[in-house]
Amino acid sequence: MSSIIVNPKNYSGHELETIFFRPLLSGPSAESLGIRILYNMPMPTVVQIWDRKGNVLSPFDEASGWSGGVKTTHYQKTIPMSRVKAENAFSASDYFSTIFELITNRADVNMEDLSGTELEAAETELFRRAIAESIRMNLWLGDKGGTLNTGYTSFDGLLKIVDERVKSGAITHAAKDLDSQLGDYSIAEVLSKIVDEASPRLKGMFPEGQVAFFVSPSIYSQYEAYLDYSYGSASYQDAQTGRQQLMFHGFPVIDINLEPAIGESSLSKDFIIFTDRRNLVMAVNTADSPGSEVRMWYNPDEMENRQRAVFAIGCEILDEELVTAYINAE
């Protein structure tokens, strides 16, 4: 079996998309990010936004001719893309035991007849999981300049973008002293204030069901404790089975767990970001980025199984007016 596992494997072109990245950017991995994902849009990745303001209806009057009103406004936002590589290495013994565990966890595997295809699928899944988690952490903690001590320097993430735009005033619906807010108000009152302070445009998007709170684990725990304390016996069932998804007035409260890296960084450890999910965008490109590939091979000199992926990635906030952010900004 070990002779099969050392065979090199390289994904490029169509295989790179269909076998490796498309499954990575859909299903549970993508849903856990909770935001909008754009895959293999032409580079540079530009999002087109059409915004009509005003009323398109007018009284019917044949004599008046064309009365189309105000033209639709066209905006566009370019998502900055960075070429990155993901690399992983295992000693031969650790690698084999890890791959073997993934295979044995499947009920449909015949352990007496393990084919190269099954080993390849397990190896691909192992690397895919590692990349998915790294993408999630970079998405929020990324700091390309490396000055915030996050440990994630591939591209600028959402927390850095929010922090900079709150400080510059680009995000006007914001508070820079979340700790002070929580000292003066209960967590429910703070969440209620954030909803009330949302821009009229964001409030107009409430019925579409895509607006949510993105919060740090501490904020999530405070809200959970508030529910337990406030509703007593009504939360008995939750205490037994747990809560699958916290909600506040119909808006999902999404726990963004970035520990332990965020605790060592200069970013706000606690945050509440209230926006439409589609307003937070991550773009990944494997088609137009030169040299994009996934390669897995065995290095006999170091006795290591190695994995490498090369692709382009970036994230952006499309419209700052659709964001209400409470952070601790120095």
PDB file of C-alpha atoms in Angstrom, residues 61-287:
ATOM      1  CA  ASP A  61     -49.970  60.180 -20.478  1.00  0.00           C
ATOM      2  CA  GLU A  62     -49.569  59.404 -24.160  1.00  0.00           C
ATOM      3  CA  ALA A  63     -48.826  63.022 -24.975  1.00  0.00           C
ATOM      4  CA  SER A  64     -45.873  63.241 -22.625  1.00  0.00           C
ATOM      5  CA  GLY A  65     -43.665  60.811 -24.552  1.00  0.00           C
ATOM      6  CA  TRP A  66     -40.767  59.179 -22.721  1.00  0.00           C
ATOM      7  CA  SER A  67     -40.671  59.780 -18.973  1.00  0.00           C
ATOM      8  CA  GLY A  68     -38.210  57.140 -17.826  1.00  0.00           C
ATOM      9  CA  GLY A  69     -37.134  59.159 -14.819  1.00  0.00           C
ATOM     10  CA  VAL A  70     -33.699  58.952 -13.214  1.00  0.00           C
ATOM     11  CA  LYS A  71     -31.204  56.714 -14.971  1.00  0.00           C
ATOM     12  CA  THR A  72     -29.977  53.608 -13.193  1.00  0.00           C
ATOM     13  CA  THR A  73     -26.647  54.303 -11.522  1.00  0.00           C
ATOM     14  CA  HIS A  74     -23.810  51.936 -12.351  1.00  0.00           C
ATOM     15  CA  TYR A  75     -21.085  51.223  -9.800  1.00  0.00           C
ATOM     16  CA  GLN A  76     -18.264  48.734  -9.940  1.00  0.00           C
ATOM     17  CA  LYS A  77     -15.840  47.459  -7.352  1.00  0.00           C
ATOM     18  CA  THR A  78     -12.565  45.729  -8.093  1.00  0.00           C
ATOM     19  CA  ILE A  79     -11.587  42.981  -5.684  1.00  0.00           C
ATOM     20  CA  PRO A  80      -7.828  43.046  -5.048  1.00  0.00           C
ATOM     21  CA  MET A  81      -6.421  39.608  -5.842  1.00  0.00           C
ATOM     22  CA  SER A  82      -3.194  38.139  -4.473  1.00  0.00           C
ATOM     23  CA  ARG A  83      -1.377  35.124  -5.859  1.00  0.00           C
ATOM     24  CA  VAL A  84      -0.832  32.688  -2.996  1.00  0.00           C
ATOM     25  CA  LYS A  85       0.413  29.190  -2.349  1.00  0.00           C
ATOM     26  CA  ALA A  86      -0.652  26.676   0.268  1.00  0.00           C
ATOM     27  CA  GLU A  87       1.924  24.121   1.381  1.00  0.00           C
ATOM     28  CA  ASN A  88       1.720  21.176   3.733  1.00  0.00           C
ATOM     29  CA  ALA A  89       4.167  18.433   4.663  1.00  0.00           C
ATOM     30  CA  PHE A  90       3.968  15.207   6.692  1.00  0.00           C
ATOM     31  CA  SER A  91       6.555  12.688   7.677  1.00  0.00           C
ATOM     32  CA  ALA A  92       5.944   9.431   5.850  1.00  0.00           C
ATOM     33  CA  SER A  93       4.665   7.640   8.964  1.00  0.00           C
ATOM     34  CA  ASP A  94       2.346  10.471  10.052  1.00  0.00           C
ATOM     35  CA  TYR A  95       1.059  10.882   6.535  1.00  0.00           C
ATOM     36  CA  PHE A  96       0.175   7.227   6.135  1.00  0.00           C
ATOM     37  CA  SER A  97      -1.625   7.024   9.491  1.00  0.00           C
ATOM     38  CA  THR A  98      -3.629  10.186   8.722  1.00  0.00           C
ATOM     39  CA  ILE A  99      -4.662   8.995   5.269  1.00  0.00           C
ATOM     40  CA  PHE A 100      -5.456   5.538   6.651  1.00  0.00           C
ATOM     41  CA  GLU A 101      -7.725   7.077   9.321  1.00  0.00           C
ATOM     42  CA  LEU A 102      -9.681   9.035   6.710  1.00  0.00           C
ATOM     43  CA  ILE A 103     -10.224   5.874   4.697  1.00  0.00           C
ATOM     44  CA  THR A 104     -11.254   3.654   7.615  1.00  0.00           C
ATOM     45  CA  ASN A 105     -13.861   6.200   8.734  1.00  0.00           C
ATOM     46  CA  ARG A 106     -15.846   5.398   5.598  1.00  0.00           C
ATOM     47  CA  ALA A 107     -18.326   2.558   5.960  1.00  0.00           C
ATOM     48  CA  ASP A 108     -18.196   1.567   2.291  1.00  0.00           C
ATOM     49  CA  VAL A 109     -14.457   0.840   2.109  1.00  0.00           C
ATOM     50  CA  ASN A 110     -13.143  -2.698   1.678  1.00  0.00           C
ATOM     51  CA  MET A 111      -9.939  -2.666   3.717  1.00  0.00           C
ATOM     52  CA  GLU A 112      -8.728  -5.798   1.932  1.00  0.00           C
ATOM     53  CA  ASP A 113      -8.768  -4.043  -1.427  1.00  0.00           C
ATOM     54  CA  LEU A 114      -7.735  -0.388  -1.203  1.00  0.00           C
ATOM     55  CA  SER A 115      -7.323   1.063  -4.675  1.00  0.00           C
ATOM     56  CA  GLY A 116      -5.181   3.988  -5.730  1.00  0.00           C
ATOM     57  CA  THR A 117      -8.356   5.993  -6.387  1.00  0.00           C
ATOM     58  CA  GLU A 118      -9.464   5.705  -2.750  1.00  0.00           C
ATOM     59  CA  LEU A 119      -6.042   6.730  -1.500  1.00  0.00           C
ATOM     60  CA  GLU A 120      -5.975   9.670  -3.897  1.00  0.00           C
ATOM     61  CA  ALA A 121      -9.443  10.800  -2.771  1.00  0.00           C
ATOM     62  CA  ALA A 122      -8.410  10.643   0.907  1.00  0.00           C
ATOM     63  CA  GLU A 123      -5.200  12.551   0.197  1.00  0.00           C
ATOM     64  CA  THR A 124      -7.118  15.223  -1.732  1.00  0.00           C
ATOM     65  CA  GLU A 125      -9.705  15.565   1.044  1.00  0.00           C
ATOM     66  CA  LEU A 126      -6.965  15.974   3.657  1.00  0.00           C
ATOM     67  CA  PHE A 127      -5.376  18.862   1.760  1.00  0.00           C
ATOM     68  CA  ARG A 128      -8.742  20.390   0.869  1.00  0.00           C
ATOM     69  CA  ARG A 129      -9.694  20.609   4.566  1.00  0.00           C
ATOM     70  CA  ALA A 130      -6.405  22.318   5.412  1.00  0.00           C
ATOM     71  CA  ILE A 131      -6.872  24.900   2.662  1.00  0.00           C
ATOM     72  CA  ALA A 132     -10.519  25.549   3.635  1.00  0.00           C
ATOM     73  CA  GLU A 133      -9.534  26.386   7.223  1.00  0.00           C
ATOM     74  CA  SER A 134      -6.616  28.561   6.129  1.00  0.00           C
ATOM     75  CA  ILE A 135      -8.877  30.452   3.724  1.00  0.00           C
ATOM     76  CA  ARG A 136     -11.386  31.053   6.534  1.00  0.00           C
ATOM     77  CA  MET A 137      -8.736  32.430   8.876  1.00  0.00           C
ATOM     78  CA  ASN A 138      -7.101  34.587   6.186  1.00  0.00           C
ATOM     79  CA  LEU A 139     -10.509  35.871   5.113  1.00  0.00           C
ATOM     80  CA  TRP A 140     -10.959  37.506   8.519  1.00  0.00           C
ATOM     81  CA  LEU A 141      -7.428  37.956   9.896  1.00  0.00           C
ATOM     82  CA  GLY A 142      -5.436  38.599   6.717  1.00  0.00           C
ATOM     83  CA  ASP A 143      -2.854  41.391   6.914  1.00  0.00           C
ATOM     84  CA  LYS A 144      -0.697  41.586   3.814  1.00  0.00           C
ATOM     85  CA  GLY A 145       1.594  44.159   5.391  1.00  0.00           C
ATOM     86  CA  GLY A 146       2.278  41.915   8.365  1.00  0.00           C
ATOM     87  CA  THR A 147       2.128  44.767  10.891  1.00  0.00           C
ATOM     88  CA  LEU A 148      -0.873  43.479  12.874  1.00  0.00           C
ATOM     89  CA  ASN A 149       0.809  40.264  14.029  1.00  0.00           C
ATOM     90  CA  THR A 150      -2.027  38.018  12.896  1.00  0.00           C
ATOM     91  CA  GLY A 151       0.190  35.342  11.383  1.00  0.00           C
ATOM     92  CA  TYR A 152      -1.859  35.475   8.157  1.00  0.00           C
ATOM     93  CA  THR A 153      -0.183  37.610   5.504  1.00  0.00           C
ATOM     94  CA  SER A 154      -1.455  36.290   2.160  1.00  0.00           C
ATOM     95  CA  PHE A 155      -4.030  39.069   1.579  1.00  0.00           C
ATOM     96  CA  ASP A 156      -5.892  41.726   3.561  1.00  0.00           C
ATOM     97  CA  GLY A 157      -8.862  40.238   5.418  1.00  0.00           C
ATOM     98  CA  LEU A 158     -12.236  41.618   6.377  1.00  0.00           C
ATOM     99  CA  LEU A 159     -11.365  42.681   9.936  1.00  0.00           C
ATOM    100  CA  LYS A 160      -8.443  44.773   8.722  1.00  0.00           C
ATOM    101  CA  ILE A 161     -10.623  46.303   6.005  1.00  0.00           C
ATOM    102  CA  VAL A 162     -13.390  47.087   8.520  1.00  0.00           C
ATOM    103  CA  ASP A 163     -10.901  48.493  11.047  1.00  0.00           C
ATOM    104  CA  GLU A 164      -9.276  50.806   8.496  1.00  0.00           C
ATOM    105  CA  ARG A 165     -12.571  52.043   7.073  1.00  0.00           C
ATOM    106  CA  VAL A 166     -14.104  52.688  10.487  1.00  0.00           C
ATOM    107  CA  LYS A 167     -11.038  54.733  11.434  1.00  0.00           C
ATOM    108  CA  SER A 168     -11.078  56.659   8.137  1.00  0.00           C
ATOM    109  CA  GLY A 169     -14.809  57.326   8.351  1.00  0.00           C
ATOM    110  CA  ALA A 170     -15.638  55.351   5.202  1.00  0.00           C
ATOM    111  CA  ILE A 171     -17.927  53.169   7.339  1.00  0.00           C
ATOM    112  CA  THR A 172     -20.085  55.835   8.934  1.00  0.00           C
ATOM    113  CA  HIS A 173     -22.483  53.532  10.811  1.00  0.00           C
ATOM    114  CA  ALA A 174     -19.943  52.466  13.406  1.00  0.00           C
ATOM    115  CA  ALA A 175     -18.755  52.614  17.008  1.00  0.00           C
ATOM    116  CA  LYS A 176     -15.079  52.455  17.934  1.00  0.00           C
ATOM    117  CA  ASP A 177     -15.631  51.549  21.585  1.00  0.00           C
ATOM    118  CA  LEU A 178     -17.500  48.251  21.745  1.00  0.00           C
ATOM    119  CA  ASP A 179     -16.293  47.543  25.300  1.00  0.00           C
ATOM    120  CA  SER A 180     -17.774  50.841  26.460  1.00  0.00           C
ATOM    121  CA  GLN A 181     -21.070  50.035  24.754  1.00  0.00           C
ATOM    122  CA  LEU A 182     -21.225  46.668  26.509  1.00  0.00           C
ATOM    123  CA  GLY A 183     -20.446  48.388  29.806  1.00  0.00           C
ATOM    124  CA  ASP A 184     -23.416  50.720  29.437  1.00  0.00           C
ATOM    125  CA  TYR A 185     -25.927  48.382  27.797  1.00  0.00           C
ATOM    126  CA  SER A 186     -26.861  44.715  27.790  1.00  0.00           C
ATOM    127  CA  ILE A 187     -25.829  42.670  24.773  1.00  0.00           C
ATOM    128  CA  ALA A 188     -29.445  42.607  23.569  1.00  0.00           C
ATOM    129  CA  GLU A 189     -29.625  46.401  23.793  1.00  0.00           C
ATOM    130  CA  VAL A 190     -26.388  46.727  21.826  1.00  0.00           C
ATOM    131  CA  LEU A 191     -27.673  44.432  19.089  1.00  0.00           C
ATOM    132  CA  SER A 192     -30.927  46.370  19.010  1.00  0.00           C
ATOM    133  CA  LYS A 193     -29.014  49.669  18.686  1.00  0.00           C
ATOM    134  CA  ILE A 194     -27.040  48.269  15.773  1.00  0.00           C
ATOM    135  CA  VAL A 195     -30.233  47.287  13.947  1.00  0.00           C
ATOM    136  CA  ASP A 196     -31.724  50.730  14.611  1.00  0.00           C
ATOM    137  CA  GLU A 197     -28.561  52.497  13.383  1.00  0.00           C
ATOM    138  CA  ALA A 198     -28.384  50.566  10.117  1.00  0.00           C
ATOM    139  CA  SER A 199     -28.566  52.684   6.990  1.00  0.00           C
ATOM    140  CA  PRO A 200     -31.942  53.070   5.279  1.00  0.00           C
ATOM    141  CA  ARG A 201     -30.578  51.080   2.310  1.00  0.00           C
ATOM    142  CA  LEU A 202     -29.601  48.158   4.549  1.00  0.00           C
ATOM    143  CA  LYS A 203     -32.987  48.293   6.287  1.00  0.00           C
ATOM    144  CA  GLY A 204     -34.600  48.065   2.877  1.00  0.00           C
ATOM    145  CA  MET A 205     -32.793  44.747   2.374  1.00  0.00           C
ATOM    146  CA  PHE A 206     -34.068  43.160   5.614  1.00  0.00           C
ATOM    147  CA  PRO A 207     -36.979  41.321   3.920  1.00  0.00           C
ATOM    148  CA  GLU A 208     -34.568  39.513   1.569  1.00  0.00           C
ATOM    149  CA  GLY A 209     -33.311  37.416   4.480  1.00  0.00           C
ATOM    150  CA  GLN A 210     -29.574  37.874   3.836  1.00  0.00           C
ATOM    151  CA  VAL A 211     -28.703  40.347   6.608  1.00  0.00           C
ATOM    152  CA  ALA A 212     -26.789  38.874   9.562  1.00  0.00           C
ATOM    153  CA  PHE A 213     -24.578  39.633  12.548  1.00  0.00           C
ATOM    154  CA  PHE A 214     -20.962  38.439  12.313  1.00  0.00           C
ATOM    155  CA  VAL A 215     -19.603  38.371  15.864  1.00  0.00           C
ATOM    156  CA  SER A 216     -16.616  37.239  17.907  1.00  0.00           C
ATOM    157  CA  PRO A 217     -16.975  34.182  20.210  1.00  0.00           C
ATOM    158  CA  SER A 218     -17.149  36.390  23.315  1.00  0.00           C
ATOM    159  CA  ILE A 219     -20.084  38.360  21.911  1.00  0.00           C
ATOM    160  CA  TYR A 220     -21.773  35.118  20.887  1.00  0.00           C
ATOM    161  CA  SER A 221     -21.329  33.702  24.420  1.00  0.00           C
ATOM    162  CA  GLN A 222     -22.689  36.881  26.014  1.00  0.00           C
ATOM    163  CA  TYR A 223     -25.805  36.719  23.891  1.00  0.00           C
ATOM    164  CA  GLU A 224     -26.243  33.016  24.645  1.00  0.00           C
ATOM    165  CA  ALA A 225     -25.895  33.738  28.382  1.00  0.00           C
ATOM    166  CA  TYR A 226     -28.423  36.551  28.049  1.00  0.00           C
ATOM    167  CA  LEU A 227     -30.930  34.144  26.479  1.00  0.00           C
ATOM    168  CA  ASP A 228     -30.364  31.561  29.227  1.00  0.00           C
ATOM    169  CA  TYR A 229     -30.800  34.146  31.985  1.00  0.00           C
ATOM    170  CA  SER A 230     -33.773  35.930  30.413  1.00  0.00           C
ATOM    171  CA  TYR A 231     -35.886  32.966  29.449  1.00  0.00           C
ATOM    172  CA  GLY A 232     -35.125  30.429  32.184  1.00  0.00           C
ATOM    173  CA  SER A 233     -37.126  27.240  31.754  1.00  0.00           C
ATOM    174  CA  ALA A 234     -37.972  28.174  28.170  1.00  0.00           C
ATOM    175  CA  SER A 235     -34.348  27.427  27.276  1.00  0.00           C
ATOM    176  CA  TYR A 236     -34.444  23.956  28.877  1.00  0.00           C
ATOM    177  CA  GLN A 237     -34.607  22.219  25.516  1.00  0.00           C
ATOM    178  CA  ASP A 238     -31.687  24.307  24.247  1.00  0.00           C
ATOM    179  CA  ALA A 239     -29.662  23.281  27.298  1.00  0.00           C
ATOM    180  CA  GLN A 240     -30.264  19.640  26.432  1.00  0.00           C
ATOM    181  CA  THR A 241     -29.677  19.668  22.692  1.00  0.00           C
ATOM    182  CA  GLY A 242     -27.735  22.870  22.117  1.00  0.00           C
ATOM    183  CA  ARG A 243     -28.567  25.675  19.741  1.00  0.00           C
ATOM    184  CA  GLN A 244     -27.883  25.162  16.062  1.00  0.00           C
ATOM    185  CA  GLN A 245     -28.173  28.851  15.187  1.00  0.00           C
ATOM    186  CA  LEU A 246     -28.695  31.897  17.408  1.00  0.00           C
ATOM    187  CA  MET A 247     -31.004  34.579  16.076  1.00  0.00           C
ATOM    188  CA  PHE A 248     -31.771  38.150  17.130  1.00  0.00           C
ATOM    189  CA  HIS A 249     -35.086  39.521  15.886  1.00  0.00           C
ATOM    190  CA  GLY A 250     -34.865  37.185  12.916  1.00  0.00           C
ATOM    191  CA  PHE A 251     -31.242  37.980  12.018  1.00  0.00           C
ATOM    192  CA  PRO A 252     -28.704  35.109  12.262  1.00  0.00           C
ATOM    193  CA  VAL A 253     -25.896  35.640  14.782  1.00  0.00           C
ATOM    194  CA  ILE A 254     -22.814  33.992  13.275  1.00  0.00           C
ATOM    195  CA  ASP A 255     -19.907  33.051  15.539  1.00  0.00           C
ATOM    196  CA  ILE A 256     -16.558  33.833  13.855  1.00  0.00           C
ATOM    197  CA  ASN A 257     -14.047  31.873  15.929  1.00  0.00           C
ATOM    198  CA  LEU A 258     -10.549  33.193  15.207  1.00  0.00           C
ATOM    199  CA  GLU A 259      -8.759  31.971  18.307  1.00  0.00           C
ATOM    200  CA  PRO A 260      -5.966  31.769  19.184  1.00  0.00           C
ATOM    201  CA  ALA A 261      -4.525  33.931  16.393  1.00  0.00           C
ATOM    202  CA  ILE A 262      -6.694  37.010  17.009  1.00  0.00           C
ATOM    203  CA  GLY A 263      -5.661  37.107  20.659  1.00  0.00           C
ATOM    204  CA  GLU A 264      -2.057  37.655  19.620  1.00  0.00           C
ATOM    205  CA  SER A 265      -2.841  40.308  17.010  1.00  0.00           C
ATOM    206  CA  SER A 266      -3.451  44.056  17.105  1.00  0.00           C
ATOM    207  CA  LEU A 267      -6.979  43.688  15.737  1.00  0.00           C
ATOM    208  CA  SER A 268     -10.090  44.160  17.856  1.00  0.00           C
ATOM    209  CA  LYS A 269     -10.616  40.930  19.811  1.00  0.00           C
ATOM    210  CA  ASP A 270     -14.373  41.532  19.967  1.00  0.00           C
ATOM    211  CA  PHE A 271     -16.455  42.760  17.058  1.00  0.00           C
ATOM    212  CA  ILE A 272     -20.008  42.957  15.751  1.00  0.00           C
ATOM    213  CA  ILE A 273     -20.436  43.422  12.005  1.00  0.00           C
ATOM    214  CA  PHE A 274     -24.001  43.803  10.763  1.00  0.00           C
ATOM    215  CA  THR A 275     -24.450  43.622   7.003  1.00  0.00           C
ATOM    216  CA  ASP A 276     -25.920  41.725   4.088  1.00  0.00           C
ATOM    217  CA  ARG A 277     -24.022  38.481   3.478  1.00  0.00           C
ATOM    218  CA  ARG A 278     -23.712  39.356  -0.215  1.00  0.00           C
ATOM    219  CA  ASN A 279     -21.893  42.573   0.683  1.00  0.00           C
ATOM    220  CA  LEU A 280     -18.873  40.628   1.974  1.00  0.00           C
ATOM    221  CA  VAL A 281     -17.198  39.018  -1.021  1.00  0.00           C
ATOM    222  CA  MET A 282     -14.339  36.575  -1.412  1.00  0.00           C
ATOM    223  CA  ALA A 283     -13.000  35.848  -4.889  1.00  0.00           C
ATOM    224  CA  VAL A 284     -10.888  32.815  -5.836  1.00  0.00           C
ATOM    225  CA  ASN A 285      -9.328  32.302  -9.250  1.00  0.00           C
ATOM    226  CA  THR A 286      -7.555  29.247 -10.635  1.00  0.00           C
ATOM    227  CA  ALA A 287      -8.236  29.895 -14.329  1.00  0.00           C
TER     228      ALA A 287
END
